Amino acid sequence: MKAEDLKALLDDMSMEEKIMQLVQLPGWEYEKDAAVTGIAEGGVSEKAKQLAGSTLGLYGADKIMEIQKKYIENHPHHIPLLFMLDVIHGHKTVFPCPLGQGATFEPEVARKGAEIQAKEASADGVQVTFSPMGDLVRDARWGRVVESTGEDPYLNGRMVEAMVKGYQGDDISDNEHIAACVKHFAAYGGAEAGRDYNNVELSEQTIREQYLPAYAKGIDAGAKLVMTSFNTLNGLPSSGNKWLMRDILRKEMGFDGVLISDWGAIGEMVPWGFAEDLKEAAGLAMEAGVDIDMCTEAYGSNLEELIGNGTISKEMLDEAVLRVLTLKNELGLFENPYHGASKEQFEKICLSDESREVARDAVRKSLVLLENDEETLPLKGKKIAIIGPYASEKNMQSSWAISGSPETSVTIMEAVGESDDVKLFLNLESAKAAPADGKTIVCIAKGSTILDDGTVTGMRVYENENFDEENDKLINEAVEAAEWADEVILCLGEHFEQSGESTSRAEIGLPFIQMELFYEVQNVAKKLVTLVFTGRPLDLDTIPELSDAVMICWRPGTEGGHGIWDVLTGKCSPSGKLPMSFPWVVGQEPIHYNAYSTGRPKPLEGPGSFTTRYLDVPNEARYPFGFGLTYSEFEISEVNLDKTELSRASADDKITATAKVTNTGKVEATQTVQLYIRDLVGTRVRPVKELKGFEKVTLKAGESAEVSFDITEDMLQFWTIENCFESEPGKFKVFIGFDSTTDNSAEFMLM
Ligand code: BGC
């Protein structure tokens, strides 16, 4: 539809029709036999269902086509309904959780994954995904870190940009793409004490330098929607924060797409004590520029009155409605209201071999090797015990892979079973009886349940009447298998409902039963490789000291087993790097590498009395941002700068920083070379280091490569005392290394 036709349509709509375009209803209201429950007292009326502009949570081509057909027929202007869904890290082919994707340090992995997600979701009737999440995360207690790509604004920005491009392609009206929604604007990840939905207090400097850049990258990449966050920012709930939405998002960032509230967030202004009732909340949200009200009756029940009494202008209403209609038009819904929905196409492409291969590659690249004493990995033994609740666990996705089906995933056990040179046994007696024919013998033992009895997860309280009995038996079997084996792979981890929304944890260790299993197995194992499945950085307790190798597997998704087995067996070397610092203990949280410098830095040696320190633990992370081992060894030369002065006056001026990287080990491996910069003196205190670039290099044993980064003036800008982004002349340090603790550096002057 042409822009003028859209405008004409708008002019022809009744006030009620317009208002209802701004209302989003939950999908269950449209499902057959849906109980009339939920958002309005007394339920949602048939009329509301008929006029609401969008819905969320539905998928299934036939179902969506049927709902759409009926809806359009009955709508006074035959305007199509818009279908949205949380496709976060996979629709049917589930990729590693976003935190795992962050660990790849490879935006192309995220782009390709998003492209496949869009293709599958679109064929299944979905038109908009509530992804990517651009929230910066620094506190591992917050369960939603699993949905972020980590603690660094630059890395997050690159990933968010890639995901938007993957979902949307060049044109969202084509059947294989869907619209992306950058969320949760803004600073949702800054929740005080890591407790979900809590208040966020941040200085403007920190908001602008750390929290906003990743969202901005998504918007620059053309994201069609932005979602407000649940939190307050310095006292203002986001859905009613005019400064944030109108001044920053719309004016400064230039966003002209649809702004949608998070679920119920407009209504939450009432319990926040920011609005007296839903009517006031509706007015505040409209003034802030929130176009769609997700699942409250604030807009539906109040906008007419607010417009009638002049609180909200008709122009403001029209502006919001036009944005929603424009999105529908960009998706091509006026011509083709079903968009990509096609059962036939869905069945053809869903979980295809090609998609699985992309997911498998993403898994391999996301795994982070933390320890590998005496080259324990890759595996070498002839008798291997794979023990632990994740040895054969189908559910390796996160709580946000809501449309993914765990039964389609490949477990570690299943991947092992596919290997020609392995004989797999589900009990020790048969493994022991296996004839020696040169093949590796693998025995599986579950070892323990995932959760302790009585654990509270995001969705339920986990109860198990036979907990002790069941676990005694499992642990005994596991110990016997561990005694028999040359090598043990112990597959431990969080439950999928322990990370995600509303899953903040004050203790970030593994469940007690799994630690018990760990100690029992460790006691007898000759070589112990511990794999950790997790949606957040964990307090790893004694696992690193007492294991011979440790690898973080995140929530790897559908192809988890394949990707992990590829790496364990040395088909490829691990290359993942931590996108978030792993602490020694939870008391260090929030912990992140790019902290501001302090007036009393702790000396490198000695107790450091009266300096900034903890008496009982180091200041530094146990495993820092950017850290991850490979199966090889790498060396890096000093940093070479082609010149040591950069001009502020000329936008084209640049310094090229180069370092030579050499694979000094025995096997081919990929190293992620990272560029960090520190501004030594500023009108505001600057972070001790900031990531400004990275590049992955794959080198054969003995091979070298030069890696160069261009440094330009815009990379040195920050939120100065003048309250604008500017660079300041002076001395800078540039670091090139393999993780955020590198001190391999050189200096230059900005003139
Ligand atoms: C979450 C959002 C999500 C929305 C819709 C909310 O509870 O915070 O991230 O997109 O639900 O499912």
PDB file of C-alpha atoms and ligand atoms in Angstrom, residues 24 56-57 85-86 88 130-131 133 144 147 183-184 188 197 227-228 230 261-263 294 400 402 501, ligand 1:
ATOM      1  CA  GLN A  24      -2.064  -6.242  21.922  1.00  0.00           C
ATOM      2  CA  LEU A  56       1.556 -12.516  20.683  1.00  0.00           C
ATOM      3  CA  GLY A  57       2.515 -16.044  21.474  1.00  0.00           C
ATOM      4  CA  LEU A  85       6.354 -14.237  19.177  1.00  0.00           C
ATOM      5  CA  ASP A  86       9.489 -14.541  21.282  1.00  0.00           C
ATOM      6  CA  ILE A  88      14.924 -15.688  20.966  1.00  0.00           C
ATOM      7  CA  PHE A 130      10.783  -9.962  20.310  1.00  0.00           C
ATOM      8  CA  SER A 131      14.522 -10.211  19.741  1.00  0.00           C
ATOM      9  CA  MET A 133      17.887  -8.287  23.569  1.00  0.00           C
ATOM     10  CA  ARG A 144      18.126 -12.870  32.161  1.00  0.00           C
ATOM     11  CA  GLU A 147      19.303 -13.716  26.919  1.00  0.00           C
ATOM     12  CA  LYS A 183      14.603  -4.805  23.844  1.00  0.00           C
ATOM     13  CA  HIS A 184      14.356  -3.927  26.725  1.00  0.00           C
ATOM     14  CA  TYR A 188      16.879  -3.540  32.164  1.00  0.00           C
ATOM     15  CA  TYR A 197      12.087  -6.205  37.766  1.00  0.00           C
ATOM     16  CA  MET A 227      10.296  -2.729  23.494  1.00  0.00           C
ATOM     17  CA  THR A 228      10.224  -0.763  26.736  1.00  0.00           C
ATOM     18  CA  PHE A 230      10.096  -3.284  33.129  1.00  0.00           C
ATOM     19  CA  SER A 261       5.549  -1.906  26.007  1.00  0.00           C
ATOM     20  CA  ASP A 262       6.769  -5.053  27.689  1.00  0.00           C
ATOM     21  CA  TRP A 263       4.057  -7.392  28.975  1.00  0.00           C
ATOM     22  CA  MET A 294       1.084  -5.267  25.512  1.00  0.00           C
ATOM     23  CA  TRP A 400      13.152 -18.679  26.261  1.00  0.00           C
ATOM     24  CA  ILE A 402       9.455 -21.380  23.855  1.00  0.00           C
ATOM     25  CA  GLU A 501      12.864 -14.257  33.360  1.00  0.00           C
TER      26      GLU A 501
HETATM   27  C1  BGC B   1       9.451 -10.353  28.658  1.00  0.00           C
HETATM   28  C2  BGC B   1       9.793  -9.962  27.253  1.00  0.00           C
HETATM   29  C3  BGC B   1       8.987 -10.745  26.281  1.00  0.00           C
HETATM   30  C4  BGC B   1       7.526 -10.533  26.582  1.00  0.00           C
HETATM   31  C5  BGC B   1       6.599 -11.227  25.623  1.00  0.00           C
HETATM   32  C6  BGC B   1       7.961 -10.377  28.915  1.00  0.00           C
HETATM   33  O1  BGC B   1       7.652 -10.985  30.116  1.00  0.00           O
HETATM   34  O2  BGC B   1      10.080  -9.473  29.549  1.00  0.00           O
HETATM   35  O3  BGC B   1      11.171 -10.131  27.027  1.00  0.00           O
HETATM   36  O4  BGC B   1       9.303 -10.378  24.967  1.00  0.00           O
HETATM   37  O5  BGC B   1       7.271 -11.023  27.877  1.00  0.00           O
HETATM   38  O6  BGC B   1       6.602 -12.584  25.775  1.00  0.00           O
END
